[in-house]
Amino acid sequence: DFKTTMASVEFPSIFLNASGVNCMTVAEMDEMINAACTGGVVTKSATPQQREGNPQPRYYQLEHGSINSMGLPNAGFPYYLDYVTKEHAKPTILSVAGLQMSDNIELLHKIQASEYTGLTELNLSCPNVIGKPQVAYDFEETDALLAEIFSFYTKPLGVKLPPYFDLVHFDQMAAILNKYPLTHINTVNSVGNGLWIDIDTEKVVIKPKQGFGGLGGAMILPTALANVRAFRQRLNPSIKIIGTGGVTSGKDVFMHLLCGADMVSVGTALLHEGVGIFQRLTDELAAIMAEKGYTSIEDFRGKVQDF
Ligand code: DHB
């Protein structure tokens, strides 16, 4: 089995849903908890108030992945705080997303004051809110926000990050993150603002933002691997990594782990295949490990070799 401890929390498996998939309602979160081979559940990113999200269609399946501009539809922070505060058979990660600086501070004050003692993940990377830039692409704002948060916040906290594409940006962001007692980063969120066109209709395939949306699925695996590897090379060992992006098979999981991921989450492929995917990924990873003579993930985690 693939038990793992991340930030002092014991997970029965390395596998999680990527936030946004299979985690909007209590029924969906319970399904993640109860499914075979899952480590627990990450909630849909919660905003202070309930939101309907962007107009439909706002998700479209591509040949090698997906494009979405959901616009943070969610049942509101109290709904998700209530869920994670209850007892569950597996751990929870409470994902929160402020629409502005003051929202983030307010949400974290509420979690600090609550009975919840589990992990929280602050989403610094939602690309789909009309008129709002991704916080984590503004390094000064990210630093200022984390400084403010850690002036009062003492519970376990990680951050969800967008993909970076320049090695200097990894240096700059890791230097900021290393200043704070973060439990983990979750990398990557969707690759922001792709575009797809139906050539019969000559129209974009999703309605919000004139068709621009976040990319996920197999097409983003190399970007996800690069982000996991680059951050593992730069972050303090105390900051764990949830590898997210492009996982459809045990091979993809194996690569995320070689890059240094502590846990691995699945979004697009989970949406297409359902929670049965976690048993398949577990079996496929176990077969690769058996063939290579590995008996534990520790035998190879983070040990990708240079050419
Ligand atoms: C949404 C998309 C994201 O990538 C994210 O991090 C949060 C929310 C959304 O559109 O709902």
Coordinates of C-alpha atoms and ligand atoms in Angstrom, one line a residue:
D1 CA 0.0 0.0 0.0
F2 CA 1.0 3.6 -0.4
K3 CA 0.5 5.1 3.1
T4 CA 2.2 8.5 3.5
T5 CA 2.6 11.2 6.2
M6 CA 2.4 14.7 5.0
A7 CA 2.8 17.6 7.4
S8 CA 2.1 15.3 10.4
V9 CA -1.1 14.1 8.8
E10 CA -1.3 10.3 8.1
F11 CA -2.9 9.6 4.7
P12 CA -3.8 6.0 3.8
S13 CA -2.7 6.6 0.2
I14 CA -0.7 9.1 -1.9
F15 CA -3.7 9.8 -4.1
L16 CA -6.0 12.9 -3.9
N17 CA -8.5 14.6 -6.2
A18 CA -7.3 17.8 -7.8
S19 CA -9.5 20.6 -6.2
G20 CA -12.5 21.3 -8.4
V21 CA -13.1 17.7 -9.4
N22 CA -15.4 15.4 -7.4
C23 CA -15.5 17.8 -4.4
M24 CA -18.2 20.4 -4.8
T25 CA -20.9 18.6 -2.7
V26 CA -21.0 16.5 0.5
A27 CA -21.9 13.5 -1.7
E28 CA -18.9 14.0 -4.0
M29 CA -16.5 14.5 -1.0
D30 CA -17.9 11.4 0.7
E31 CA -17.4 9.5 -2.5
M32 CA -13.7 10.5 -2.5
I33 CA -13.3 9.4 1.1
N34 CA -15.0 6.1 0.6
A35 CA -13.4 5.1 -2.7
A36 CA -10.6 2.5 -2.8
C37 CA -7.0 3.7 -2.8
T38 CA -7.7 7.4 -2.1
G39 CA -5.7 9.3 0.6
G40 CA -8.5 11.6 1.4
V41 CA -10.3 14.6 -0.2
V42 CA -9.4 18.2 -1.1
T43 CA -12.5 20.4 -1.1
K44 CA -13.6 22.7 -4.0
S45 CA -11.9 26.0 -3.4
A46 CA -14.2 27.9 -1.1
T47 CA -15.0 31.6 -1.4
P48 CA -16.6 33.5 1.5
Q49 CA -20.0 33.4 -0.2
Q50 CA -21.6 30.7 -2.3
R51 CA -21.1 31.3 -6.1
E52 CA -22.9 30.0 -9.2
G53 CA -19.7 30.4 -11.3
N54 CA -19.4 31.4 -14.9
P55 CA -22.0 30.9 -17.7
Q56 CA -22.1 27.5 -19.5
P57 CA -20.6 25.8 -21.4
R58 CA -17.5 26.3 -19.1
Y59 CA -15.8 22.9 -19.4
Y60 CA -14.7 21.1 -22.6
Q61 CA -13.0 17.8 -23.1
L62 CA -10.0 18.0 -25.5
E63 CA -8.3 15.1 -27.3
H64 CA -5.4 15.2 -24.8
G65 CA -6.9 17.0 -21.8
S66 CA -9.4 19.7 -21.0
I67 CA -10.1 23.4 -21.0
N68 CA -12.2 25.1 -18.3
S69 CA -13.4 28.4 -17.1
M70 CA -15.6 27.4 -14.2
G71 CA -15.4 30.7 -12.3
L72 CA -15.3 29.2 -8.8
P73 CA -18.7 27.8 -8.4
N74 CA -18.9 26.6 -4.8
A75 CA -21.2 26.1 -1.9
G76 CA -19.5 28.8 0.2
F77 CA -16.9 28.6 2.9
P78 CA -19.2 27.7 5.8
Y79 CA -20.4 24.6 3.9
Y80 CA -16.8 23.3 3.4
L81 CA -15.6 24.3 6.9
D82 CA -18.5 22.4 8.4
Y83 CA -17.6 19.3 6.2
V84 CA -14.0 19.2 7.2
T85 CA -14.7 19.8 10.9
K86 CA -16.7 16.6 11.1
E87 CA -15.0 13.2 11.6
H88 CA -14.1 11.3 8.4
A89 CA -12.4 8.0 7.7
K90 CA -9.6 9.8 5.8
P91 CA -8.0 13.2 6.1
T92 CA -9.4 16.4 4.4
I93 CA -7.7 19.4 2.9
L94 CA -9.7 22.5 3.0
S95 CA -9.1 24.6 -0.1
V96 CA -9.9 28.3 0.1
A97 CA -9.7 31.0 -2.5
G98 CA -10.3 34.7 -1.8
L99 CA -11.4 36.9 -4.6
Q100 CA -9.2 39.7 -3.1
M101 CA -6.5 40.1 -0.4
S102 CA -9.0 40.9 2.3
D103 CA -11.0 37.7 1.6
N104 CA -8.0 35.6 2.0
I105 CA -7.2 37.2 5.4
E106 CA -10.8 36.9 6.5
L107 CA -11.0 33.2 5.5
L108 CA -7.8 32.3 7.4
H109 CA -8.9 34.2 10.5
K110 CA -12.1 32.2 10.5
I111 CA -10.2 28.9 10.1
Q112 CA -7.8 29.9 12.9
A113 CA -10.8 30.6 15.2
S114 CA -12.6 27.4 14.2
E115 CA -12.3 23.9 15.6
Y116 CA -10.7 22.6 12.4
T117 CA -7.1 21.3 13.0
G118 CA -6.4 19.7 9.7
L119 CA -4.7 21.0 6.6
T120 CA -5.7 24.0 4.7
E121 CA -4.6 25.0 1.2
L122 CA -4.7 28.6 0.1
N123 CA -5.4 28.8 -3.7
L124 CA -3.1 31.5 -5.1
S125 CA -3.8 30.5 -8.7
C126 CA -7.4 30.6 -9.9
P127 CA -7.1 31.8 -13.5
N128 CA -10.9 32.0 -14.2
V129 CA -12.2 34.9 -12.2
I130 CA -13.1 37.7 -14.7
G131 CA -10.9 40.7 -14.1
K132 CA -8.7 39.2 -11.3
P133 CA -5.1 38.3 -11.9
Q134 CA -3.6 35.1 -10.4
V135 CA -2.0 36.2 -7.1
A136 CA 0.9 33.9 -7.4
Y137 CA 2.1 35.6 -10.7
D138 CA 2.7 38.7 -8.6
F139 CA 5.7 37.8 -6.4
E140 CA 5.5 40.9 -4.2
E141 CA 1.8 40.5 -3.5
T142 CA 2.4 36.8 -2.7
D143 CA 5.1 37.7 -0.2
A144 CA 3.0 40.5 1.4
L145 CA 0.0 38.2 1.7
L146 CA 2.0 35.3 3.3
A147 CA 3.7 37.8 5.7
E148 CA 0.3 39.1 6.8
I149 CA -1.2 35.5 7.2
F150 CA 1.7 34.1 9.2
S151 CA 1.5 37.1 11.6
F152 CA -1.6 35.4 13.1
Y153 CA -2.1 32.0 11.5
T154 CA -0.7 29.0 13.4
K155 CA -2.5 26.0 11.9
P156 CA -1.1 23.8 9.0
L157 CA -1.2 25.7 5.8
G158 CA 0.0 25.1 2.2
V159 CA -0.5 27.0 -1.1
K160 CA -1.8 26.0 -4.5
L161 CA 0.4 27.4 -7.2
P162 CA 0.1 28.0 -10.9
P163 CA 2.7 26.6 -13.3
Y164 CA 5.8 28.7 -13.9
F165 CA 7.8 28.5 -17.1
D166 CA 11.0 30.4 -16.4
L167 CA 13.7 29.0 -14.2
V168 CA 14.3 32.4 -12.6
H169 CA 10.7 32.4 -11.5
F170 CA 11.2 29.1 -9.7
D171 CA 14.2 30.8 -7.9
Q172 CA 12.2 33.8 -7.0
M173 CA 9.0 32.0 -5.8
A174 CA 10.9 29.4 -3.9
A175 CA 12.9 32.1 -2.0
I176 CA 9.6 33.7 -1.0
L177 CA 7.9 30.4 0.1
N178 CA 11.0 29.3 2.1
K179 CA 10.5 32.3 4.4
Y180 CA 7.3 30.9 5.8
P181 CA 6.3 27.7 7.8
L182 CA 4.3 26.3 5.0
T183 CA 3.3 22.6 5.3
H184 CA 3.2 22.1 1.5
I185 CA 2.8 23.4 -2.0
N186 CA 0.4 21.9 -4.5
T187 CA 1.8 22.3 -8.0
V188 CA 0.3 22.8 -10.6
N189 CA -3.0 24.4 -11.1
S190 CA -4.4 24.5 -14.6
V191 CA -2.2 26.1 -17.3
G192 CA -3.9 29.4 -17.5
N193 CA -5.6 30.9 -20.6
G194 CA -5.4 28.4 -23.3
L195 CA -7.8 28.6 -26.2
W196 CA -9.6 25.9 -28.4
I197 CA -11.7 26.2 -31.5
D198 CA -14.3 24.0 -33.1
I199 CA -13.4 24.3 -36.8
D200 CA -16.9 23.3 -38.0
T201 CA -18.6 26.2 -36.2
E202 CA -15.4 28.3 -36.1
K203 CA -16.3 29.1 -32.5
V204 CA -14.4 28.9 -29.3
V205 CA -15.6 25.9 -27.2
I206 CA -16.4 27.5 -23.8
K207 CA -18.5 30.6 -23.2
P208 CA -16.7 32.6 -20.4
K209 CA -13.8 34.9 -21.2
Q210 CA -14.3 34.6 -25.0
G211 CA -13.1 31.0 -24.8
F212 CA -9.9 31.5 -22.8
G213 CA -9.6 28.9 -20.0
G214 CA -7.3 26.7 -17.9
L215 CA -5.8 23.6 -19.5
G216 CA -5.6 20.3 -17.7
G217 CA -5.0 16.6 -18.5
A218 CA -2.3 14.7 -20.3
M219 CA -1.1 17.7 -22.3
I220 CA 0.1 19.5 -19.2
L221 CA 2.1 16.5 -17.7
P222 CA 5.6 17.9 -18.8
T223 CA 4.8 21.3 -17.3
A224 CA 3.6 19.7 -14.0
L225 CA 6.7 17.5 -13.8
A226 CA 9.0 20.5 -14.3
N227 CA 7.2 22.4 -11.6
V228 CA 7.4 19.5 -9.1
R229 CA 11.1 18.9 -9.9
A230 CA 12.1 22.6 -9.9
F231 CA 10.4 23.3 -6.5
R232 CA 11.8 20.1 -4.9
Q233 CA 15.3 21.3 -5.9
R234 CA 14.7 24.7 -4.3
L235 CA 12.3 24.4 -1.3
N236 CA 13.1 23.6 2.3
P237 CA 12.7 19.8 2.9
S238 CA 10.0 20.7 5.5
I239 CA 7.7 22.0 2.7
K240 CA 6.1 18.9 1.1
I241 CA 4.8 18.7 -2.5
I242 CA 1.5 17.6 -3.9
G243 CA 2.1 16.9 -7.6
T244 CA -0.9 17.8 -9.7
G245 CA -1.2 17.8 -13.5
G246 CA -1.5 15.4 -16.4
V247 CA -1.8 12.1 -14.5
T248 CA -3.7 9.4 -16.4
S249 CA -1.6 6.3 -15.7
G250 CA 0.7 4.7 -13.1
K251 CA 3.7 5.8 -15.3
D252 CA 2.7 9.4 -14.8
V253 CA 2.4 8.9 -11.1
F254 CA 5.8 7.2 -11.1
M255 CA 7.3 10.3 -12.9
H256 CA 5.7 12.7 -10.4
L257 CA 7.2 10.7 -7.5
L258 CA 10.7 10.6 -9.2
C259 CA 10.4 14.4 -9.4
G260 CA 9.9 14.5 -5.7
A261 CA 6.1 14.6 -5.2
D262 CA 5.0 13.5 -1.7
M263 CA 1.4 13.0 -2.9
V264 CA -0.2 13.0 -6.3
S265 CA -3.6 14.4 -7.3
V266 CA -5.8 13.8 -10.3
G267 CA -8.2 16.2 -11.9
T268 CA -9.2 15.8 -15.6
A269 CA -8.7 12.0 -15.6
L270 CA -10.8 11.7 -12.4
L271 CA -13.6 13.7 -14.0
H272 CA -13.6 11.4 -17.1
E273 CA -13.1 8.0 -15.4
G274 CA -14.6 8.4 -11.9
V275 CA -13.2 7.4 -8.5
G276 CA -12.3 3.9 -9.8
I277 CA -9.2 5.5 -11.3
F278 CA -7.4 5.4 -8.0
Q279 CA -7.5 1.6 -7.8
R280 CA -6.2 1.5 -11.4
L281 CA -3.4 4.0 -10.7
T282 CA -2.4 2.0 -7.6
D283 CA -2.2 -1.3 -9.5
E284 CA -0.2 0.3 -12.3
L285 CA 2.2 2.0 -10.0
A286 CA 2.6 -1.3 -8.0
A287 CA 3.4 -3.2 -11.2
I288 CA 6.1 -0.7 -12.2
M289 CA 7.6 -0.9 -8.8
A290 CA 7.6 -4.7 -8.7
E291 CA 9.3 -4.8 -12.1
K292 CA 12.0 -2.5 -10.9
G293 CA 12.4 -4.2 -7.6
Y294 CA 11.2 -1.3 -5.5
T295 CA 9.4 -2.2 -2.3
S296 CA 8.7 1.4 -1.0
I297 CA 8.1 4.8 -2.6
E298 CA 11.1 6.0 -0.5
D299 CA 13.3 3.9 -2.7
F300 CA 12.9 6.3 -5.6
R301 CA 11.0 9.5 -4.5
G302 CA 12.9 12.5 -5.8
K303 CA 15.6 10.4 -7.3
V304 CA 15.2 11.3 -11.0
Q305 CA 18.7 11.1 -12.5
D306 CA 20.4 13.6 -14.8
F307 CA 21.2 12.4 -18.3
Ligands
DHB1 C1 -11.4 27.5 -10.7 C2 -10.3 27.1 -11.4 C3 -9.1 27.0 -10.9 O1 -8.0 26.6 -11.6 C4 -8.9 27.2 -9.5 O2 -7.7 27.1 -9.0 C5 -10.0 27.6 -8.8 C6 -11.2 27.7 -9.3 C7 -12.7 27.7 -11.3 O3 -12.7 28.2 -12.4 O4 -13.7 27.4 -10.6

